[in-house]
Amino acid sequence: MKIFIDSGDTNEIREAHEMGLIDGVTTNPTLASKSGKPFKQLIMEITEIIDGPISAEVVSTTAAEIIPEGEGLAQWHKNIVVKVPLIGEGLKAVKALTAKGIKTNVTLCFTASQALLAAKAGATYISPFVGRLDDISTDGMQVIRDIRLIYDNYGYETQILTASARSPMHFLEAARIGSDVITAPFSVLKQLLHHPLTDSGLKKFLADWEKAQK
Ligand code: G3P
């Protein structure tokens, strides 16, 4: 499973990259605004840190506007993936952008049926938001299971990018199901790394080593 970091913070993107954890980056308008940087500057800084897919989201809502906005984003750098909302106008734009060879990430997906439509439109990635479904007492990971089944039934090549991941259990379950990618905040990636037995085991090894040197 590929791992993307869901972040607009270049310091944490750099740190996660240096730890060898990440294959790409996802951003959204909320994360980009939090960075306090002009959007293009932020995305260009990210392209200098990591050589992998970087999702940059459009803010238009009609195909007539999304298409030129997406084309503009794609021209910034070869690794840009244009993130488009899962609305009818968004899918029209995905079809047109895909025909021009531009990679897309269809976002704000909450059902497997929506994911099927995005795949038919030619999306490169589909981003189902598991955490936001859990927030409203709906099993987010079940949507990932259903999408995996449906895409495999019909041979769709759209990659499942499990998004809105909030916990190590989302990560583990996504990997079990066969999600192609997961995107998670740095806090979740760090949670995955730590285990109390690793920490206590290392402490003991180092203490034993020290004793033996005396
Ligand atoms: O980037 C989209 C997604 O990962 C948002 O996550 O935690 O705001 O629901 P969250």
Coordinates of N, CA and C and ligand atoms in Angstrom, one line a residue:
M1 N 0.9 -1.2 0.0 CA 0.0 0.0 0.0 C 0.9 1.2 0.0
K2 N 0.6 2.2 -0.9 CA 1.3 3.4 -0.9 C 0.8 4.3 0.2
I3 N 1.7 5.1 0.8 CA 1.3 6.0 1.8 C 1.6 7.5 1.4
F4 N 0.5 8.3 1.5 CA 0.6 9.7 1.2 C 0.4 10.4 2.5
I5 N 1.0 11.6 2.7 CA 0.8 12.4 3.9 C -0.3 13.4 3.5
D6 N -1.3 13.6 4.4 CA -2.3 14.6 4.1 C -2.0 15.8 4.9
S7 N -1.3 16.8 4.2 CA -0.7 17.9 5.0 C -0.4 19.1 4.0
G8 N -0.4 20.3 4.6 CA 0.1 21.4 3.9 C 1.2 22.0 4.7
D9 N 1.8 21.2 5.6 CA 2.9 21.7 6.4 C 4.2 21.1 5.9
T10 N 5.0 22.0 5.3 CA 6.2 21.5 4.6 C 7.3 20.9 5.6
N11 N 7.3 21.4 6.8 CA 8.2 20.8 7.8 C 7.9 19.4 8.1
E12 N 6.6 19.1 8.3 CA 6.2 17.7 8.6 C 6.3 16.8 7.3
I13 N 6.1 17.4 6.2 CA 6.2 16.6 4.9 C 7.7 16.2 4.8
R14 N 8.6 17.2 5.0 CA 10.0 16.9 4.9 C 10.4 15.8 5.9
E15 N 9.9 15.9 7.2 CA 10.3 14.9 8.2 C 9.8 13.5 7.8
A16 N 8.6 13.5 7.4 CA 8.0 12.1 7.0 C 8.8 11.6 5.8
H17 N 9.2 12.4 4.9 CA 9.9 12.0 3.7 C 11.3 11.5 4.1
E18 N 11.9 12.2 5.0 CA 13.3 11.8 5.5 C 13.2 10.4 6.2
M19 N 12.1 10.1 6.9 CA 11.9 8.9 7.5 C 11.6 7.7 6.5
G20 N 11.4 8.1 5.3 CA 11.1 7.1 4.2 C 9.7 6.6 4.3
L21 N 8.8 7.4 4.9 CA 7.5 6.9 5.1 C 6.5 7.1 3.9
I22 N 6.8 8.2 3.1 CA 5.7 8.6 2.2 C 6.1 8.5 0.7
D23 N 5.0 8.2 -0.1 CA 5.2 8.1 -1.5 C 4.6 9.3 -2.2
G24 N 3.8 10.1 -1.5 CA 3.1 11.3 -2.1 C 2.5 12.1 -1.1
V25 N 1.8 13.2 -1.6 CA 1.2 14.2 -0.7 C -0.2 14.5 -1.2
T26 N -1.2 14.6 -0.2 CA -2.5 15.2 -0.6 C -2.7 16.5 0.2
T27 N -3.3 17.4 -0.5 CA -3.7 18.7 0.2 C -5.1 18.9 -0.1
N28 N -5.7 19.8 0.6 CA -7.1 20.3 0.3 C -7.1 21.7 0.7
P29 N -8.2 22.4 0.3 CA -8.2 23.9 0.5 C -8.1 24.2 2.0
T30 N -8.6 23.4 2.9 CA -8.5 23.7 4.3 C -7.0 23.6 4.7
L31 N -6.3 22.5 4.4 CA -4.9 22.3 4.7 C -4.0 23.4 4.1
A32 N -4.3 23.8 2.8 CA -3.5 24.8 2.1 C -3.7 26.2 2.8
S33 N -4.9 26.5 3.2 CA -5.2 27.8 3.9 C -4.4 27.8 5.2
K34 N -4.4 26.7 6.0 CA -3.7 26.6 7.2 C -2.2 26.9 7.1
S35 N -1.6 26.6 5.9 CA -0.2 26.8 5.8 C 0.2 28.3 5.8
G36 N -0.8 29.1 5.4 CA -0.5 30.6 5.4 C 0.3 31.0 4.2
K37 N 0.6 30.1 3.3 CA 1.4 30.4 2.1 C 0.5 30.5 0.9
P38 N 0.9 31.3 -0.1 CA 0.1 31.3 -1.4 C 0.1 29.9 -1.9
F39 N -1.0 29.5 -2.5 CA -1.2 28.0 -2.9 C -0.1 27.5 -3.8
K40 N 0.2 28.3 -4.9 CA 1.3 27.9 -5.8 C 2.6 27.7 -5.1
Q41 N 2.9 28.7 -4.2 CA 4.2 28.6 -3.5 C 4.3 27.3 -2.7
L42 N 3.2 27.0 -2.0 CA 3.1 25.8 -1.2 C 3.3 24.5 -2.0
I43 N 2.6 24.4 -3.1 CA 2.7 23.2 -3.9 C 4.1 23.1 -4.5
M44 N 4.7 24.2 -5.0 CA 6.0 24.1 -5.5 C 7.1 23.7 -4.5
E45 N 6.9 24.2 -3.2 CA 7.8 23.8 -2.2 C 7.7 22.3 -1.9
I46 N 6.4 21.8 -2.0 CA 6.2 20.3 -1.8 C 6.9 19.5 -2.9
T47 N 6.8 20.1 -4.2 CA 7.5 19.3 -5.3 C 9.0 19.2 -5.1
E48 N 9.5 20.2 -4.3 CA 11.0 20.2 -4.1 C 11.4 19.2 -3.0
I49 N 10.4 18.8 -2.2 CA 10.7 17.8 -1.1 C 10.6 16.4 -1.6
I50 N 9.5 16.2 -2.4 CA 9.2 14.8 -2.7 C 8.9 14.6 -4.2
D51 N 9.4 13.5 -4.7 CA 9.2 13.2 -6.2 C 8.1 12.1 -6.2
G52 N 6.9 12.5 -6.0 CA 5.8 11.6 -6.1 C 4.5 12.4 -6.3
P53 N 3.3 11.7 -6.4 CA 2.1 12.4 -6.7 C 1.7 13.4 -5.6
I54 N 1.3 14.6 -6.1 CA 0.9 15.7 -5.1 C -0.4 16.2 -5.6
S55 N -1.4 15.9 -4.7 CA -2.8 16.4 -5.1 C -3.0 17.8 -4.7
A56 N -3.4 18.6 -5.7 CA -3.8 20.0 -5.6 C -5.2 20.2 -6.0
E57 N -6.0 20.8 -5.1 CA -7.5 20.8 -5.3 C -8.0 22.0 -6.0
V58 N -8.9 21.8 -7.0 CA -9.5 23.0 -7.6 C -10.5 23.6 -6.7
V59 N -10.9 24.9 -6.9 CA -11.9 25.5 -6.1 C -13.1 25.9 -6.9
S60 N -13.1 25.6 -8.2 CA -14.2 25.9 -9.1 C -15.3 24.8 -8.9
T61 N -16.5 25.1 -9.3 CA -17.5 24.0 -9.2 C -18.3 23.8 -10.5
T62 N -17.9 24.4 -11.6 CA -18.5 24.1 -12.9 C -17.4 23.5 -13.8
A63 N -17.8 22.6 -14.7 CA -16.8 21.9 -15.6 C -16.1 23.0 -16.4
A64 N -16.9 24.0 -16.8 CA -16.3 25.1 -17.7 C -15.1 25.8 -16.9
E65 N -15.2 25.8 -15.6 CA -14.2 26.5 -14.8 C -13.1 25.5 -14.3
I66 N -13.6 24.3 -13.9 CA -12.7 23.3 -13.4 C -11.6 22.9 -14.4
I67 N -12.1 22.7 -15.6 CA -11.1 22.2 -16.7 C -9.9 23.1 -16.8
P68 N -10.2 24.5 -17.1 CA -9.0 25.3 -17.2 C -8.2 25.5 -15.9
E69 N -8.9 25.4 -14.8 CA -8.2 25.5 -13.5 C -7.3 24.3 -13.3
G70 N -7.8 23.1 -13.6 CA -7.1 21.9 -13.5 C -5.9 21.9 -14.5
E71 N -6.1 22.3 -15.7 CA -5.0 22.4 -16.7 C -3.9 23.3 -16.2
G72 N -4.3 24.4 -15.5 CA -3.3 25.3 -15.0 C -2.5 24.7 -13.9
L73 N -3.2 24.0 -13.0 CA -2.5 23.3 -11.9 C -1.5 22.3 -12.4
A74 N -2.0 21.5 -13.4 CA -1.1 20.4 -14.0 C 0.1 21.0 -14.6
Q75 N 0.1 22.2 -15.1 CA 1.2 22.8 -15.7 C 2.3 23.2 -14.7
W76 N 1.9 23.3 -13.4 CA 2.9 23.8 -12.4 C 4.1 22.8 -12.3
H77 N 3.7 21.5 -12.4 CA 4.8 20.4 -12.2 C 4.3 19.1 -12.7
K78 N 5.2 18.2 -13.1 CA 4.8 16.9 -13.7 C 4.1 16.0 -12.7
N79 N 4.3 16.2 -11.4 CA 3.7 15.3 -10.3 C 2.4 15.8 -9.8
I80 N 1.8 16.9 -10.3 CA 0.6 17.4 -9.8 C -0.6 16.5 -10.3
V81 N -1.4 16.1 -9.3 CA -2.7 15.4 -9.5 C -3.8 16.4 -9.2
V82 N -4.7 16.6 -10.2 CA -5.7 17.6 -10.0 C -6.9 17.0 -9.2
K83 N -7.2 17.6 -8.0 CA -8.2 17.0 -7.1 C -9.5 17.7 -7.4
V84 N -10.5 16.9 -7.7 CA -11.8 17.5 -8.2 C -12.9 16.9 -7.3
P85 N -13.9 17.8 -6.9 CA -15.0 17.2 -6.1 C -15.9 16.3 -6.8
L86 N -16.5 15.4 -6.1 CA -17.4 14.4 -6.7 C -18.8 14.9 -6.8
I87 N -18.9 15.8 -7.8 CA -20.2 16.3 -8.2 C -20.3 16.1 -9.7
G88 N -21.5 16.3 -10.3 CA -21.7 16.0 -11.7 C -20.7 16.8 -12.6
E89 N -20.6 18.1 -12.3 CA -19.7 19.0 -13.0 C -18.2 18.6 -12.9
G90 N -18.0 18.0 -11.7 CA -16.6 17.6 -11.4 C -16.3 16.4 -12.3
L91 N -17.2 15.4 -12.4 CA -17.0 14.3 -13.2 C -16.8 14.6 -14.7
K92 N -17.6 15.6 -15.2 CA -17.4 16.1 -16.6 C -16.0 16.5 -16.7
A93 N -15.5 17.3 -15.8 CA -14.2 17.8 -15.8 C -13.1 16.7 -15.8
V94 N -13.4 15.7 -15.0 CA -12.5 14.5 -14.9 C -12.3 13.9 -16.2
K95 N -13.5 13.7 -16.9 CA -13.5 13.0 -18.2 C -12.6 13.8 -19.2
A96 N -12.8 15.1 -19.2 CA -12.0 16.0 -20.1 C -10.6 16.1 -19.7
L97 N -10.3 16.2 -18.4 CA -8.8 16.2 -18.0 C -8.1 14.9 -18.3
T98 N -8.8 13.8 -18.0 CA -8.3 12.5 -18.3 C -7.9 12.3 -19.8
A99 N -8.8 12.8 -20.7 CA -8.6 12.7 -22.1 C -7.4 13.5 -22.5
K100 N -7.0 14.5 -21.7 CA -5.8 15.4 -22.0 C -4.6 14.8 -21.3
G101 N -4.7 13.6 -20.7 CA -3.6 13.0 -20.0 C -3.2 13.6 -18.7
I102 N -4.2 14.3 -18.1 CA -4.0 14.9 -16.7 C -4.5 14.0 -15.7
K103 N -3.7 13.7 -14.6 CA -4.1 12.8 -13.6 C -5.1 13.5 -12.6
T104 N -6.1 12.8 -12.1 CA -7.1 13.4 -11.3 C -7.3 12.5 -10.0
N105 N -7.7 13.2 -8.9 CA -8.1 12.6 -7.7 C -9.5 13.1 -7.3
V106 N -10.5 12.2 -7.4 CA -11.8 12.6 -7.1 C -12.1 12.5 -5.7
T107 N -12.4 13.7 -5.1 CA -12.5 13.8 -3.6 C -13.9 14.0 -3.1
L108 N -14.1 13.8 -1.8 CA -15.4 14.0 -1.1 C -16.3 12.8 -1.6
C109 N -15.7 11.6 -1.6 CA -16.5 10.4 -2.0 C -17.0 9.8 -0.7
F110 N -18.3 9.4 -0.6 CA -18.8 8.8 0.6 C -19.6 7.5 0.4
T111 N -19.7 7.1 -0.9 CA -20.4 5.8 -1.2 C -19.6 5.1 -2.3
A112 N -19.8 3.8 -2.3 CA -19.2 3.0 -3.3 C -19.8 3.3 -4.7
S113 N -21.1 3.6 -4.7 CA -21.7 4.0 -6.0 C -21.1 5.2 -6.6
Q114 N -20.8 6.2 -5.7 CA -20.1 7.4 -6.2 C -18.7 7.0 -6.8
A115 N -18.1 6.1 -6.1 CA -16.7 5.7 -6.5 C -16.8 5.0 -7.9
L116 N -17.9 4.3 -8.1 CA -18.0 3.6 -9.4 C -18.2 4.6 -10.5
L117 N -19.0 5.7 -10.2 CA -19.1 6.8 -11.2 C -17.8 7.5 -11.5
A118 N -17.0 7.7 -10.5 CA -15.7 8.4 -10.7 C -14.8 7.5 -11.6
A119 N -14.9 6.2 -11.3 CA -14.0 5.3 -12.1 C -14.5 5.4 -13.6
K120 N -15.8 5.4 -13.8 CA -16.3 5.4 -15.2 C -15.8 6.7 -15.9
A121 N -15.7 7.8 -15.1 CA -15.3 9.1 -15.7 C -13.8 9.1 -16.0
G122 N -13.1 8.1 -15.4 CA -11.7 8.0 -15.7 C -10.7 8.5 -14.7
A123 N -11.2 8.6 -13.4 CA -10.4 9.1 -12.3 C -9.2 8.3 -12.1
T124 N -8.0 8.9 -11.8 CA -6.8 8.2 -11.5 C -6.9 7.7 -10.1
Y125 N -7.4 8.5 -9.2 CA -7.6 8.1 -7.8 C -9.0 8.4 -7.3
I126 N -9.6 7.6 -6.4 CA -10.8 8.0 -5.7 C -10.5 8.1 -4.2
S127 N -11.0 9.2 -3.7 CA -10.7 9.5 -2.2 C -12.0 9.4 -1.4
P128 N -12.3 8.2 -0.9 CA -13.4 8.0 0.1 C -13.0 8.5 1.5
F129 N -13.8 9.3 2.1 CA -13.5 9.9 3.4 C -14.0 9.0 4.6
V130 N -13.1 8.1 5.0 CA -13.6 7.1 6.0 C -13.9 7.8 7.4
G131 N -13.0 8.7 7.8 CA -13.2 9.3 9.1 C -14.5 10.1 9.2
R132 N -14.8 10.8 8.2 CA -16.0 11.7 8.2 C -17.3 10.8 8.2
L133 N -17.2 9.6 7.6 CA -18.3 8.7 7.7 C -18.4 8.1 9.1
D134 N -17.3 7.7 9.7 CA -17.3 7.3 11.1 C -17.9 8.3 12.0
D135 N -17.6 9.6 11.7 CA -18.1 10.7 12.5 C -19.6 10.8 12.6
I136 N -20.3 10.2 11.5 CA -21.8 10.3 11.5 C -22.3 8.8 11.7
S137 N -21.5 8.0 12.5 CA -22.0 6.7 12.9 C -22.2 5.8 11.7
T138 N -21.4 5.9 10.6 CA -21.5 5.0 9.5 C -20.1 4.4 9.3
D139 N -20.1 3.1 8.9 CA -18.8 2.4 8.9 C -18.0 2.8 7.6
G140 N -17.1 3.7 7.8 CA -16.3 4.2 6.7 C -15.5 3.1 6.0
M141 N -14.9 2.2 6.7 CA -14.1 1.1 6.1 C -14.9 0.2 5.2
Q142 N -16.2 0.1 5.5 CA -17.1 -0.8 4.7 C -17.2 -0.2 3.3
V143 N -17.1 1.1 3.2 CA -17.1 1.7 1.8 C -15.9 1.3 1.0
I144 N -14.7 1.3 1.7 CA -13.5 0.8 1.1 C -13.6 -0.6 0.6
R145 N -14.2 -1.5 1.5 CA -14.4 -2.9 1.1 C -15.2 -3.0 -0.2
D146 N -16.3 -2.2 -0.2 CA -17.3 -2.3 -1.3 C -16.6 -1.8 -2.6
I147 N -15.8 -0.7 -2.5 CA -15.2 -0.1 -3.7 C -14.2 -1.2 -4.2
R148 N -13.4 -1.8 -3.3 CA -12.4 -2.8 -3.7 C -13.1 -3.9 -4.5
L149 N -14.2 -4.4 -4.0 CA -15.0 -5.4 -4.6 C -15.5 -5.0 -6.0
I150 N -16.1 -3.8 -6.1 CA -16.7 -3.4 -7.3 C -15.6 -3.1 -8.4
Y151 N -14.5 -2.4 -8.0 CA -13.4 -2.2 -8.9 C -12.8 -3.5 -9.5
D152 N -12.7 -4.4 -8.6 CA -12.1 -5.7 -9.0 C -13.1 -6.5 -9.9
N153 N -14.4 -6.4 -9.6 CA -15.4 -7.1 -10.4 C -15.3 -6.6 -11.9
Y154 N -15.0 -5.3 -12.1 CA -15.1 -4.8 -13.4 C -13.8 -4.4 -14.0
G155 N -12.7 -4.6 -13.2 CA -11.4 -4.3 -13.7 C -11.0 -2.8 -13.8
Y156 N -11.7 -2.0 -13.0 CA -11.3 -0.5 -13.1 C -9.9 -0.3 -12.5
E157 N -9.2 0.6 -13.2 CA -7.8 0.8 -12.7 C -7.7 2.0 -11.8
T158 N -8.8 2.7 -11.6 CA -8.8 3.8 -10.6 C -8.3 3.3 -9.3
Q159 N -7.3 4.1 -8.7 CA -6.7 3.6 -7.4 C -7.5 4.1 -6.2
I160 N -7.8 3.2 -5.3 CA -8.5 3.6 -4.1 C -7.5 4.3 -3.1
L161 N -7.8 5.5 -2.8 CA -6.9 6.4 -1.9 C -7.8 6.6 -0.7
T162 N -7.6 5.8 0.3 CA -8.4 5.9 1.6 C -8.0 7.2 2.2
A163 N -9.0 8.1 2.4 CA -8.7 9.5 2.9 C -9.5 9.7 4.2
S164 N -9.2 10.8 4.8 CA -9.8 11.2 6.1 C -9.5 10.0 7.1
A165 N -8.3 9.5 7.0 CA -7.9 8.4 8.0 C -7.5 9.1 9.3
R166 N -8.0 8.6 10.3 CA -7.8 9.3 11.6 C -7.1 8.4 12.7
S167 N -6.8 7.1 12.3 CA -6.3 6.3 13.4 C -5.5 5.1 12.8
P168 N -4.6 4.5 13.6 CA -3.8 3.3 13.1 C -4.8 2.2 12.6
M169 N -5.9 2.1 13.2 CA -6.9 1.0 12.8 C -7.4 1.3 11.4
H170 N -7.6 2.5 11.0 CA -7.9 2.8 9.6 C -6.8 2.3 8.7
F171 N -5.6 2.6 9.1 CA -4.4 2.2 8.3 C -4.4 0.7 8.1
L172 N -4.5 0.0 9.2 CA -4.4 -1.5 9.2 C -5.5 -2.1 8.4
E173 N -6.7 -1.6 8.6 CA -7.8 -2.1 7.8 C -7.7 -1.8 6.3
A174 N -7.3 -0.6 6.0 CA -7.1 -0.3 4.6 C -6.1 -1.2 3.9
A175 N -5.0 -1.6 4.6 CA -4.0 -2.5 4.1 C -4.6 -3.9 3.9
R176 N -5.4 -4.3 4.9 CA -6.0 -5.6 4.8 C -7.0 -5.7 3.6
I177 N -7.7 -4.7 3.4 CA -8.7 -4.7 2.3 C -8.0 -4.6 0.9
G178 N -6.8 -4.0 0.9 CA -6.2 -3.8 -0.4 C -6.4 -2.5 -1.0
S179 N -6.6 -1.5 -0.2 CA -6.6 -0.1 -0.7 C -5.3 0.2 -1.4
D180 N -5.3 0.8 -2.5 CA -4.0 1.1 -3.2 C -3.1 2.1 -2.5
V181 N -3.8 3.0 -1.9 CA -3.1 4.1 -1.2 C -3.9 4.5 0.1
I182 N -3.2 5.0 1.1 CA -3.9 5.7 2.2 C -3.2 7.0 2.4
T183 N -4.0 8.0 2.7 CA -3.4 9.3 3.0 C -3.8 9.6 4.5
A184 N -2.8 10.0 5.2 CA -3.1 10.3 6.7 C -2.2 11.4 7.2
P185 N -2.7 12.1 8.2 CA -1.9 13.2 8.8 C -0.7 12.6 9.4
F186 N 0.3 13.5 9.6 CA 1.6 13.1 10.2 C 1.4 12.5 11.6
S187 N 0.4 13.0 12.3 CA 0.2 12.5 13.7 C -0.2 11.0 13.6
V188 N -1.0 10.6 12.6 CA -1.3 9.2 12.5 C -0.1 8.4 12.1
L189 N 0.7 8.9 11.2 CA 1.8 8.1 10.7 C 2.8 7.9 11.9
K190 N 2.9 8.9 12.8 CA 3.8 8.7 14.0 C 3.2 7.7 14.9
Q191 N 1.9 7.7 15.1 CA 1.2 6.8 16.0 C 1.5 5.3 15.5
L192 N 1.5 5.2 14.2 CA 1.8 3.8 13.6 C 3.2 3.3 14.0
L193 N 4.1 4.3 14.0 CA 5.5 3.9 14.2 C 5.8 3.4 15.6
H194 N 5.1 4.0 16.6 CA 5.4 3.7 18.0 C 4.8 2.5 18.6
H195 N 5.6 1.7 19.4 CA 5.1 0.6 20.2 C 5.8 0.6 21.5
P196 N 5.1 0.5 22.6 CA 5.7 0.6 23.9 C 6.8 -0.5 24.1
L197 N 6.5 -1.7 23.5 CA 7.5 -2.8 23.6 C 8.8 -2.5 22.8
T198 N 8.7 -1.8 21.7 CA 9.9 -1.3 21.0 C 10.7 -0.4 21.9
D199 N 10.0 0.5 22.5 CA 10.7 1.5 23.4 C 11.4 0.9 24.6
S200 N 10.6 0.0 25.3 CA 11.2 -0.6 26.5 C 12.2 -1.6 26.1
G201 N 12.1 -2.3 25.0 CA 13.1 -3.3 24.5 C 14.4 -2.6 24.2
L202 N 14.3 -1.5 23.5 CA 15.5 -0.7 23.1 C 16.2 -0.2 24.4
K203 N 15.4 0.3 25.4 CA 16.0 0.8 26.6 C 16.8 -0.3 27.3
K204 N 16.2 -1.5 27.3 CA 16.9 -2.6 28.0 C 18.1 -3.1 27.2
F205 N 18.0 -3.2 25.9 CA 19.2 -3.5 25.1 C 20.4 -2.6 25.4
L206 N 20.1 -1.3 25.4 CA 21.1 -0.3 25.6 C 21.7 -0.3 27.0
A207 N 20.8 -0.6 28.0 CA 21.3 -0.7 29.4 C 22.2 -1.9 29.6
D208 N 21.8 -3.0 29.0 CA 22.6 -4.3 29.1 C 24.0 -4.1 28.4
W209 N 23.9 -3.4 27.3 CA 25.2 -3.1 26.6 C 26.1 -2.2 27.4
E210 N 25.5 -1.2 28.0 CA 26.3 -0.3 28.9 C 27.0 -1.1 30.0
K211 N 26.2 -2.0 30.7 CA 26.6 -2.7 31.8 C 27.9 -3.6 31.4
A212 N 27.7 -4.2 30.2 CA 28.8 -5.1 29.8 C 30.1 -4.4 29.5
Q213 N 30.0 -3.1 29.2 CA 31.2 -2.3 28.9 C 32.0 -2.0 30.1
K214 N 31.4 -2.1 31.3 CA 32.1 -1.7 32.6 C 33.0 -2.8 33.1
Ligands
G3P1 O1 -7.7 15.5 2.3 C1 -9.0 15.0 2.6 C2 -9.2 14.3 3.9 O2 -8.1 13.4 4.2 C3 -9.7 15.1 5.0 O3 -9.6 14.5 6.2 O4 -9.7 14.5 8.7 O5 -10.5 16.5 7.4 O6 -11.8 14.4 7.4 P1 -10.4 15.0 7.5

